[in-house]
GROMACS .gro file of C-alpha atoms in nm:
model
  186
    1MET     CA    1 -19.372   0.992   8.643
    2LYS     CA    2 -19.441   0.669   8.819
    3LYS     CA    3 -19.614   0.342   8.771
    4THR     CA    4 -19.824   0.206   9.053
    5ASP     CA    5 -20.022  -0.117   9.054
    6SER     CA    6 -20.332   0.055   8.924
    7GLU     CA    7 -20.225   0.388   8.774
    8LEU     CA    8 -19.968   0.497   8.521
    9ILE     CA    9 -19.906   0.861   8.614
   10TYR     CA   10 -19.742   1.097   8.366
   11TYR     CA   11 -19.639   1.458   8.420
   12THR     CA   12 -19.635   1.658   8.098
   13LEU     CA   13 -19.353   1.894   8.007
   14SER     CA   14 -19.580   2.175   8.125
   15GLY     CA   15 -19.628   2.004   8.464
   16GLU     CA   16 -19.981   1.870   8.418
   17LYS     CA   17 -20.056   1.539   8.589
   18CYS     CA   18 -20.228   1.272   8.377
   19ILE     CA   19 -20.332   0.915   8.448
   20LEU     CA   20 -20.264   0.737   8.121
   21ASN     CA   21 -20.415   0.396   8.180
   22SER     CA   22 -20.770   0.498   8.253
   23ASP     CA   23 -21.037   0.297   8.072
   24LYS     CA   24 -21.271   0.595   8.072
   25HIS     CA   25 -21.021   0.840   7.926
   26MET     CA   26 -20.837   0.649   7.653
   27GLU     CA   27 -20.881   0.919   7.391
   28GLU     CA   28 -20.759   1.188   7.632
   29SER     CA   29 -20.454   0.978   7.716
   30LEU     CA   30 -20.377   0.937   7.348
   31THR     CA   31 -20.414   1.312   7.293
   32VAL     CA   32 -20.175   1.383   7.582
   33ILE     CA   33 -19.917   1.137   7.449
   34LEU     CA   34 -19.931   1.264   7.090
   35SER     CA   35 -19.909   1.623   7.212
   36GLU     CA   36 -19.614   1.538   7.436
   37LEU     CA   37 -19.426   1.366   7.154
   38SER     CA   38 -19.475   1.677   6.939
   39THR     CA   39 -19.368   1.906   7.222
   40MET     CA   40 -19.059   1.693   7.281
   41ARG     CA   41 -18.958   1.725   6.917
   42SER     CA   42 -18.992   2.105   6.935
   43PHE     CA   43 -18.809   2.118   7.267
   44ILE     CA   44 -18.514   1.920   7.128
   45SER     CA   45 -18.486   2.165   6.836
   46GLU     CA   46 -18.495   2.464   7.072
   47VAL     CA   47 -18.224   2.321   7.295
   48ILE     CA   48 -18.001   2.250   6.994
   49ALA     CA   49 -18.056   2.604   6.862
   50ASN     CA   50 -17.966   2.751   7.202
   51LEU     CA   51 -17.653   2.538   7.222
   52VAL     CA   52 -17.543   2.648   6.876
   53LEU     CA   53 -17.587   3.011   6.985
   54LYS     CA   54 -17.384   2.950   7.301
   55GLU     CA   55 -17.112   2.781   7.098
   56LYS     CA   56 -17.086   3.081   6.866
   57GLU     CA   57 -17.072   3.323   7.161
   58SER     CA   58 -16.817   3.123   7.357
   59SER     CA   59 -16.455   3.227   7.333
   60VAL     CA   60 -16.307   2.941   7.538
   61ASP     CA   61 -16.211   2.637   7.330
   62ASP     CA   62 -16.293   2.388   7.608
   63ASP     CA   63 -16.644   2.530   7.643
   64ARG     CA   64 -16.693   2.521   7.268
   65SER     CA   65 -16.586   2.158   7.239
   66THR     CA   66 -16.816   2.057   7.528
   67ILE     CA   67 -17.106   2.240   7.365
   68LEU     CA   68 -17.033   2.081   7.027
   69GLU     CA   69 -17.023   1.736   7.189
   70ALA     CA   70 -17.360   1.800   7.354
   71CYS     CA   71 -17.499   1.917   7.018
   72GLN     CA   72 -17.379   1.596   6.853
   73LEU     CA   73 -17.554   1.382   7.114
   74LEU     CA   74 -17.875   1.582   7.079
   75LEU     CA   75 -17.862   1.574   6.699
   76GLN     CA   76 -17.825   1.194   6.706
   77PHE     CA   77 -18.122   1.168   6.940
   78GLN     CA   78 -18.325   1.417   6.735
   79SER     CA   79 -18.260   1.222   6.415
   80SER     CA   80 -18.360   0.886   6.563
   81PHE     CA   81 -18.662   1.034   6.740
   82GLY     CA   82 -18.779   1.214   6.425
   83LYS     CA   83 -18.755   0.896   6.218
   84LEU     CA   84 -18.964   0.700   6.467
   85LEU     CA   85 -19.241   0.958   6.524
   86PRO     CA   86 -19.457   0.918   6.209
   87GLU     CA   87 -19.481   0.541   6.247
   88LEU     CA   88 -19.530   0.570   6.623
   89TYR     CA   89 -19.812   0.826   6.581
   90GLU     CA   90 -19.996   0.607   6.332
   91SER     CA   91 -19.955   0.293   6.539
   92LEU     CA   92 -20.070   0.464   6.860
   93VAL     CA   93 -20.380   0.607   6.693
   94ASN     CA   94 -20.471   0.273   6.533
   95THR     CA   95 -20.413   0.072   6.849
   96ILE     CA   96 -20.606   0.309   7.075
   97SER     CA   97 -20.899   0.316   6.832
   98GLN     CA   98 -20.901  -0.064   6.846
   99LEU     CA   99 -20.885  -0.042   7.224
  100GLU     CA  100 -21.191   0.186   7.227
  101TYR     CA  101 -21.373  -0.058   6.999
  102GLY     CA  102 -21.268  -0.349   7.221
  103ARG     CA  103 -21.401  -0.175   7.529
  104PHE     CA  104 -21.732  -0.107   7.352
  105CYS     CA  105 -21.768  -0.473   7.245
  106PHE     CA  106 -21.663  -0.592   7.590
  107GLU     CA  107 -21.922  -0.373   7.764
  108LYS     CA  108 -22.189  -0.481   7.515
  109LYS     CA  109 -22.110  -0.848   7.574
  110ILE     CA  110 -22.114  -0.803   7.951
  111SER     CA  111 -22.440  -0.607   7.953
  112THR     CA  112 -22.625  -0.837   7.715
  113GLY     CA  113 -22.473  -1.161   7.840
  114THR     CA  114 -22.404  -1.269   7.483
  115ILE     CA  115 -22.305  -1.632   7.470
  116GLU     CA  116 -22.164  -1.649   7.117
  117ARG     CA  117 -21.828  -1.518   7.008
  118CYS     CA  118 -21.776  -1.156   6.911
  119PRO     CA  119 -21.536  -1.029   6.646
  120THR     CA  120 -21.171  -1.035   6.750
  121ILE     CA  121 -20.991  -0.702   6.766
  122ASN     CA  122 -20.723  -0.701   6.499
  123TYR     CA  123 -20.414  -0.487   6.525
  124ASP     CA  124 -20.047  -0.539   6.449
  125LYS     CA  125 -19.935  -0.632   6.798
  126ASP     CA  126 -19.586  -0.739   6.690
  127ASN     CA  127 -19.519  -0.409   6.516
  128PHE     CA  128 -19.663  -0.215   6.811
  129LEU     CA  129 -19.429  -0.397   7.051
  130ILE     CA  130 -19.133  -0.341   6.817
  131LEU     CA  131 -19.213   0.031   6.818
  132ARG     CA  132 -19.231   0.021   7.197
  133ASP     CA  133 -18.887  -0.143   7.208
  134ARG     CA  134 -18.745   0.115   6.967
  135LEU     CA  135 -18.889   0.397   7.180
  136PHE     CA  136 -18.738   0.239   7.491
  137ALA     CA  137 -18.399   0.218   7.315
  138LEU     CA  138 -18.432   0.589   7.231
  139SER     CA  139 -18.499   0.664   7.597
  140LEU     CA  140 -18.155   0.521   7.680
  141MET     CA  141 -17.969   0.746   7.436
  142PRO     CA  142 -17.743   1.007   7.599
  143GLY     CA  143 -17.939   1.288   7.430
  144ALA     CA  144 -18.267   1.172   7.590
  145ILE     CA  145 -18.101   1.137   7.929
  146HIS     CA  146 -17.939   1.480   7.898
  147LEU     CA  147 -18.281   1.636   7.831
  148HIS     CA  148 -18.448   1.433   8.109
  149MET     CA  149 -18.680   1.274   7.854
  150ASP     CA  150 -18.572   0.920   7.936
  151ILE     CA  151 -18.832   0.862   8.208
  152ARG     CA  152 -19.107   1.030   8.005
  153LEU     CA  153 -19.041   0.803   7.708
  154GLN     CA  154 -19.028   0.499   7.935
  155VAL     CA  155 -19.369   0.585   8.083
  156ILE     CA  156 -19.507   0.606   7.729
  157CYS     CA  157 -19.355   0.261   7.668
  158SER     CA  158 -19.536   0.134   7.978
  159TYR     CA  159 -19.858   0.284   7.841
  160MET     CA  160 -19.804   0.097   7.515
  161GLU     CA  161 -19.753  -0.226   7.707
  162TRP     CA  162 -20.070  -0.160   7.911
  163SER     CA  163 -20.259  -0.109   7.583
  164THR     CA  164 -20.153  -0.445   7.444
  165ASP     CA  165 -20.235  -0.621   7.772
  166LYS     CA  166 -20.579  -0.459   7.771
  167LEU     CA  167 -20.642  -0.559   7.408
  168ASP     CA  168 -20.538  -0.917   7.484
  169ALA     CA  169 -20.781  -0.924   7.777
  170TYR     CA  170 -21.064  -0.788   7.560
  171ASN     CA  171 -20.990  -1.043   7.289
  172PHE     CA  172 -20.995  -1.325   7.543
  173THR     CA  173 -21.337  -1.216   7.670
  174LEU     CA  174 -21.478  -1.150   7.324
  175ASN     CA  175 -21.369  -1.493   7.203
  176ALA     CA  176 -21.511  -1.671   7.507
  177GLU     CA  177 -21.827  -1.872   7.464
  178GLY     CA  178 -22.073  -1.939   7.742
  179PHE     CA  179 -21.987  -1.607   7.900
  180ARG     CA  180 -22.326  -1.561   8.065
  181LEU     CA  181 -22.284  -1.885   8.257
  182ILE     CA  182 -21.950  -1.770   8.395
  183LEU     CA  183 -22.083  -1.427   8.494
  184SER     CA  184 -22.408  -1.516   8.662
  185PRO     CA  185 -22.469  -1.883   8.734
  186LYS     CA  186 -22.837  -1.954   8.800
   0.00000   0.00000   0.00000
């Protein structure tokens, strides 16, 4: 996972490479992110179940206490992550649908050279950014770091930031008047 100047590259848990911030593939990016969040939740549960099994099979007290400590960290992470997911899913879907609409209006305005204002794209930017901050805080939890999910969650946070920047840019263009004159002076 890395962020370059032009591409936000994400590697799924199954190893697939995706470019998240592609204008042409916004819906696919959203599908990848929602799928990954679901897979992460399942993965956390599997790891906890495996640790509980190991703890029951272990006969050494030191091993058992280490395993129980790891379980505690993962359970804390799982609880926080699980509480955030429903709101995060809904917000991502709403914001990306607005982003798709914004792109459509932007392309229409560019192609027709419309001079008047277009409707502004409305979404709850403050809530979206709060969710991004909460997701980033989750990425710093010991449970996320232990499972190597910290970077994955941070890339998703970067994607959320890219989405808001893109929506702001669309809104600026859609609200601009005299756009044709700026684009092609005659």
